[in-house]
mmCIF file of the C-alpha atoms, coordinates in Angstrom:
data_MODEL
# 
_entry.id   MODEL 
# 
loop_
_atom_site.group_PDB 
_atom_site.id 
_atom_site.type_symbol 
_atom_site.label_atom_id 
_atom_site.label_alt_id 
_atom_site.label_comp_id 
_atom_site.label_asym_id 
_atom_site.label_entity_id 
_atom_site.label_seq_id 
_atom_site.pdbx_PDB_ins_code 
_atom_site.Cartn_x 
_atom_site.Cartn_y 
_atom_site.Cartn_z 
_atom_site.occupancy 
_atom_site.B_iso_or_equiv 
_atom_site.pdbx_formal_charge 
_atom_site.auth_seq_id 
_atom_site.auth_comp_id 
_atom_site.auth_asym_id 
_atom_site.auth_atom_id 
_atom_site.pdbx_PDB_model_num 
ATOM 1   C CA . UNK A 1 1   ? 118.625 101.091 87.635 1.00 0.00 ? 1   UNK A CA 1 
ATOM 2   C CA . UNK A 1 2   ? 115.977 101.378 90.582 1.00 0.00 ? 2   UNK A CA 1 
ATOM 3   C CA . UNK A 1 3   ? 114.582 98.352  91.876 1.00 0.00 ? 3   UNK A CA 1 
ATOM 4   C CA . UNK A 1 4   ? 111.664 98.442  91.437 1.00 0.00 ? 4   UNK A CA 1 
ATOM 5   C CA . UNK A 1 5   ? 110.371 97.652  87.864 1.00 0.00 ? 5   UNK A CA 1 
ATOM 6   C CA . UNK A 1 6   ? 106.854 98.695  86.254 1.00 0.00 ? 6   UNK A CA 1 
ATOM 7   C CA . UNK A 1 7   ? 105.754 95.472  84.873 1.00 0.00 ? 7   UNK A CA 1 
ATOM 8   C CA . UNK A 1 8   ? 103.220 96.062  81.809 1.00 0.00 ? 8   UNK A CA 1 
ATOM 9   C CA . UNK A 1 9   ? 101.032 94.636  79.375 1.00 0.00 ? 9   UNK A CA 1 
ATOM 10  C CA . UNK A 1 10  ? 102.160 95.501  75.983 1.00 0.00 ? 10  UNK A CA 1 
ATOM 11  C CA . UNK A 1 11  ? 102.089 94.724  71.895 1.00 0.00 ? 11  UNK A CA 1 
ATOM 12  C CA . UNK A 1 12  ? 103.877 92.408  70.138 1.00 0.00 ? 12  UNK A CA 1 
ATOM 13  C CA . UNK A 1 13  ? 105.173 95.507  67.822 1.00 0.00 ? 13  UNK A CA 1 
ATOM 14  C CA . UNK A 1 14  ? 106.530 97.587  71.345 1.00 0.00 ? 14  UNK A CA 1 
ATOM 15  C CA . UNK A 1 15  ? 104.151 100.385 70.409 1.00 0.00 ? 15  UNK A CA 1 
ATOM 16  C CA . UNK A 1 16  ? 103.315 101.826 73.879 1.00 0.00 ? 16  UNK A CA 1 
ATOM 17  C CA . UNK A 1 17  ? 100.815 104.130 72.647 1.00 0.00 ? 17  UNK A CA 1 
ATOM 18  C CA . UNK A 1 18  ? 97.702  103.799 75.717 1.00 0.00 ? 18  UNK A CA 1 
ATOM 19  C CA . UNK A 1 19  ? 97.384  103.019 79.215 1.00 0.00 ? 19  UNK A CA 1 
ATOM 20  C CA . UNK A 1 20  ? 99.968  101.682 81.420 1.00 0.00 ? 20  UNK A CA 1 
ATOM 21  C CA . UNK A 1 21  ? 102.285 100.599 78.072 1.00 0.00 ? 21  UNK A CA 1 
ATOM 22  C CA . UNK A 1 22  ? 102.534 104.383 77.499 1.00 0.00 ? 22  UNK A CA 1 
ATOM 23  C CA . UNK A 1 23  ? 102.946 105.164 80.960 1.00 0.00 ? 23  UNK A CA 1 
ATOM 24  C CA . UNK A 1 24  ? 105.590 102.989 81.374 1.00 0.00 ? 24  UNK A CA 1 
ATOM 25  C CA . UNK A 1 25  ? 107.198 104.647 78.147 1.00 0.00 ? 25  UNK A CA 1 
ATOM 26  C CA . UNK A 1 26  ? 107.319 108.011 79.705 1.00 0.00 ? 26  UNK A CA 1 
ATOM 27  C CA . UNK A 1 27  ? 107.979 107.181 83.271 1.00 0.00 ? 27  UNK A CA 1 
ATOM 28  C CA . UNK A 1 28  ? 110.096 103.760 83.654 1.00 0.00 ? 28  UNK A CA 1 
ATOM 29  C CA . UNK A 1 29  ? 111.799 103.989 80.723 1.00 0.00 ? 29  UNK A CA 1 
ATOM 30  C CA . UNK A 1 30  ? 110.096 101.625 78.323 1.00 0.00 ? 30  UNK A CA 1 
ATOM 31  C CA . UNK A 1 31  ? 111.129 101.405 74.680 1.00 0.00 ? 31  UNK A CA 1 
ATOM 32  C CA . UNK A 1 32  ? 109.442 102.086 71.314 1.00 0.00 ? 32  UNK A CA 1 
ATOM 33  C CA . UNK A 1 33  ? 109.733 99.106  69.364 1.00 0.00 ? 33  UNK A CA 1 
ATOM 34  C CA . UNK A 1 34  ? 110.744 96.562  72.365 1.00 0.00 ? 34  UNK A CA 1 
ATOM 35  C CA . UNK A 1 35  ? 107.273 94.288  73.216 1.00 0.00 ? 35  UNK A CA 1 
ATOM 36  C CA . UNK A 1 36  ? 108.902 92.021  75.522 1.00 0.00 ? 36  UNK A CA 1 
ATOM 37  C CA . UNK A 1 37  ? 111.405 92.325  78.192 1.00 0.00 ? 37  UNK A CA 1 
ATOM 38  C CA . UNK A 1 38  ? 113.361 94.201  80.809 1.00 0.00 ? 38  UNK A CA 1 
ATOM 39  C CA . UNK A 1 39  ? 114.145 98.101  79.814 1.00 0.00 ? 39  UNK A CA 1 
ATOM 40  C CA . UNK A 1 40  ? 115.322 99.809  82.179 1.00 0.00 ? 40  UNK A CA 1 
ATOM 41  C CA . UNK A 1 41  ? 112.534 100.322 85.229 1.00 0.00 ? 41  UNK A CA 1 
ATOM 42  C CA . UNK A 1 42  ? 109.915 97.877  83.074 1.00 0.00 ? 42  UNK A CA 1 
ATOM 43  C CA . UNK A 1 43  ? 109.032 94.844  81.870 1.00 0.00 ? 43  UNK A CA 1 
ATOM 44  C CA . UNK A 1 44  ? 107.104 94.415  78.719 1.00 0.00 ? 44  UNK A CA 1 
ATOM 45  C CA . UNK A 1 45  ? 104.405 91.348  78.642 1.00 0.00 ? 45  UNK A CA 1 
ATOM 46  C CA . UNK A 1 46  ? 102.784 91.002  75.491 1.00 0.00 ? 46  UNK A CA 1 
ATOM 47  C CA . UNK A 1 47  ? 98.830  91.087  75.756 1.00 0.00 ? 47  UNK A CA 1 
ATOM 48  C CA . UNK A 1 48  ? 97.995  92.395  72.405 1.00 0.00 ? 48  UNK A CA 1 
ATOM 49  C CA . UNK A 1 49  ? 99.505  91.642  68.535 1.00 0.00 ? 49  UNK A CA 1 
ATOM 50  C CA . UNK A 1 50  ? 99.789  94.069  65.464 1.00 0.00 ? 50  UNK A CA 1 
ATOM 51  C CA . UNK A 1 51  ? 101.962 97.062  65.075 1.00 0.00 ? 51  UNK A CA 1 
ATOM 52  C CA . UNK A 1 52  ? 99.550  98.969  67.476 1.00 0.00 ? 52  UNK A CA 1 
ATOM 53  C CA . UNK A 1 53  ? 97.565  99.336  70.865 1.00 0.00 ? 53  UNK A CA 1 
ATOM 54  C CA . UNK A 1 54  ? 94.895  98.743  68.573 1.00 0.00 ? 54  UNK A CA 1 
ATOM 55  C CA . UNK A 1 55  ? 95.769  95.447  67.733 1.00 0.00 ? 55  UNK A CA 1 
ATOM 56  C CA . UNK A 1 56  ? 93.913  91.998  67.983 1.00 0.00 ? 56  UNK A CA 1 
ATOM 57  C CA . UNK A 1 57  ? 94.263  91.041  71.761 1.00 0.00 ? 57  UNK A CA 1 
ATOM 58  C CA . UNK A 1 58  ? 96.413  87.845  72.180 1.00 0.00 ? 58  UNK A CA 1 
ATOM 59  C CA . UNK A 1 59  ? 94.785  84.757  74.044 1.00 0.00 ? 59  UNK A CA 1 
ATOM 60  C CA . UNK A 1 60  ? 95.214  83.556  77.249 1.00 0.00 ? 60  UNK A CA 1 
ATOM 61  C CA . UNK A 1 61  ? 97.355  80.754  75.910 1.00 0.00 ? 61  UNK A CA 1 
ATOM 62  C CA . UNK A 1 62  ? 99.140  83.102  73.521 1.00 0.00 ? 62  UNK A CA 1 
ATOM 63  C CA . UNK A 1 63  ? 99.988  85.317  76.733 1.00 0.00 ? 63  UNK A CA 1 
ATOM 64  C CA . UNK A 1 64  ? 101.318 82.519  78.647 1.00 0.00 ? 64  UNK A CA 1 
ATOM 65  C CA . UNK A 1 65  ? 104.633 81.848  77.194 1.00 0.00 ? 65  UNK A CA 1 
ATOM 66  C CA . UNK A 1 66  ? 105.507 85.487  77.828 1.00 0.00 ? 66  UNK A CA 1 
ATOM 67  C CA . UNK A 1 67  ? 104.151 85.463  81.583 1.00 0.00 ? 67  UNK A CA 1 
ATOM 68  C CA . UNK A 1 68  ? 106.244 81.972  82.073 1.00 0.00 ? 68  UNK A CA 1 
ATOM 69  C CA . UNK A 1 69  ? 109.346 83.876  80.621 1.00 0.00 ? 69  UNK A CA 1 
ATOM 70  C CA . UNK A 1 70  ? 108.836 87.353  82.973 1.00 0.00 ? 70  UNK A CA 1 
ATOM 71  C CA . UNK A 1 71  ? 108.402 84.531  86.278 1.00 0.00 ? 71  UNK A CA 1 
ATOM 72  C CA . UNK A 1 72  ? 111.933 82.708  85.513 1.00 0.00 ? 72  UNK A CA 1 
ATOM 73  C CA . UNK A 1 73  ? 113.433 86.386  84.615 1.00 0.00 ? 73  UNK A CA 1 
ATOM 74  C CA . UNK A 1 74  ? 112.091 87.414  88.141 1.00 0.00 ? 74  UNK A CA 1 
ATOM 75  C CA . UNK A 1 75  ? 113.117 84.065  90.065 1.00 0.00 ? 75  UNK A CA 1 
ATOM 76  C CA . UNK A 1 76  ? 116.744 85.053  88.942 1.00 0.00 ? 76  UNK A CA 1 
ATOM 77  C CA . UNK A 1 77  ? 116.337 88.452  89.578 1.00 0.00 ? 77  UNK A CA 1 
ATOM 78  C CA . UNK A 1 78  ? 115.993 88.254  93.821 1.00 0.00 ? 78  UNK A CA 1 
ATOM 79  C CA . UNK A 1 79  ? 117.197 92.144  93.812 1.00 0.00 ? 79  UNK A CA 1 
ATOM 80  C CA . UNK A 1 80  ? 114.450 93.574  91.906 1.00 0.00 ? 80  UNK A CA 1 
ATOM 81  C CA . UNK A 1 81  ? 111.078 94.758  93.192 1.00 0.00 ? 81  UNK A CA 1 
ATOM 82  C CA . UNK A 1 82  ? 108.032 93.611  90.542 1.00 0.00 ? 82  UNK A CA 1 
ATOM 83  C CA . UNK A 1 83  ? 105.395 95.706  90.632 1.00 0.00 ? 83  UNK A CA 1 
ATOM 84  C CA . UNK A 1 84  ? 102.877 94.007  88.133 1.00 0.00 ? 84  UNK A CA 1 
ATOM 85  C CA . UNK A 1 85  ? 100.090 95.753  86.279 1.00 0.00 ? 85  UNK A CA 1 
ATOM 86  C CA . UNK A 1 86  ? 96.606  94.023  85.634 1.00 0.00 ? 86  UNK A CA 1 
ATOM 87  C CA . UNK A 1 87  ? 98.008  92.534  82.338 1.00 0.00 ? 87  UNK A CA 1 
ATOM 88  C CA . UNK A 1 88  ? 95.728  91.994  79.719 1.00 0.00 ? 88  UNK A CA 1 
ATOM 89  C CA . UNK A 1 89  ? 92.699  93.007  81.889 1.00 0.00 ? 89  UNK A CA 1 
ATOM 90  C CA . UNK A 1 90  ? 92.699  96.931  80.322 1.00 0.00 ? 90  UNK A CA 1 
ATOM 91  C CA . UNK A 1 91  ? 92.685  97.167  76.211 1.00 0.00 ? 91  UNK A CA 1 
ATOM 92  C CA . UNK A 1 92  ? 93.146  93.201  75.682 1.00 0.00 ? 92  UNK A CA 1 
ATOM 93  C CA . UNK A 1 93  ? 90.179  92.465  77.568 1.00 0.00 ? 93  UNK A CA 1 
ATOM 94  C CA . UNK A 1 94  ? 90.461  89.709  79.517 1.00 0.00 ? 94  UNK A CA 1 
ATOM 95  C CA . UNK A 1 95  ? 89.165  88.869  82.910 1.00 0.00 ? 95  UNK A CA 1 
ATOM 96  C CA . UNK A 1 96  ? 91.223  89.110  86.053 1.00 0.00 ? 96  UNK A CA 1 
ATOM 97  C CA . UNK A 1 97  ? 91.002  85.382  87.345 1.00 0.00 ? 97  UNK A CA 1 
ATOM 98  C CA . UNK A 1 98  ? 92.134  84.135  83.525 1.00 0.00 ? 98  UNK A CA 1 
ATOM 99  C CA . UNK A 1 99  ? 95.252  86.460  83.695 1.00 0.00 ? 99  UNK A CA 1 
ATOM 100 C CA . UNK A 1 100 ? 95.801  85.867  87.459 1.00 0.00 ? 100 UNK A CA 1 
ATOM 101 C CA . UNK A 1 101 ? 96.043  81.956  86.733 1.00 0.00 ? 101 UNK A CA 1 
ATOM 102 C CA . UNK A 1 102 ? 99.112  82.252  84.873 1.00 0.00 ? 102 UNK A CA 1 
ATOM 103 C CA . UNK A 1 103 ? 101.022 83.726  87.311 1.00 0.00 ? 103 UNK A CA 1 
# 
């Protein structure tokens, strides 16, 4: 695994069908079907429900449990590189400083 991982905003449903959720699918090895977590050179953070990119965009406060989880995974992980996306700020349409406060 390289160390640096692609971390993305995603869908509940892991359907990474539109900006940097399908780029991480065809270029850090993402997974159909897999909304949250480590795979392989990425890390999925749900920004968006439903079974597509088209999906209701989750809250801020719904996005939050998943951002907490992705800082303790990182906090662990001192031998990884993060390089984090503008989460939530693309097709769930949120504004930069709301997203930026939860990290």
């Amino acid at each position: 695994m390289s160390k640096e991982i692609f971390v993305f905003g995603s869908n509940t449903a892991g359907i990474h069908g539109a900006g940097a959720a399908l780029y991480a699918l065809k270029y850090h090895g993402a997974k159909m079907g897999c909304g949250y977590g480590c795979m392989r050179n990425s890390f999925a953070i749900p920004t968006k429900g439903g079974t597509n990119y088209i999906g209701k965009s989750l809250t801020v406060e719904e996005i939050k449990p998943f951002v907490d989880g992705f800082i303790a995974y990182a906090k662990i992980r001192h031998d990884l590189i993060f390089i984090v996306t503008r989460i939530g700020c693309g097709l769930a349409g949120h504004k930069d400083e709301d997203i930026a406060e939860l990290f």
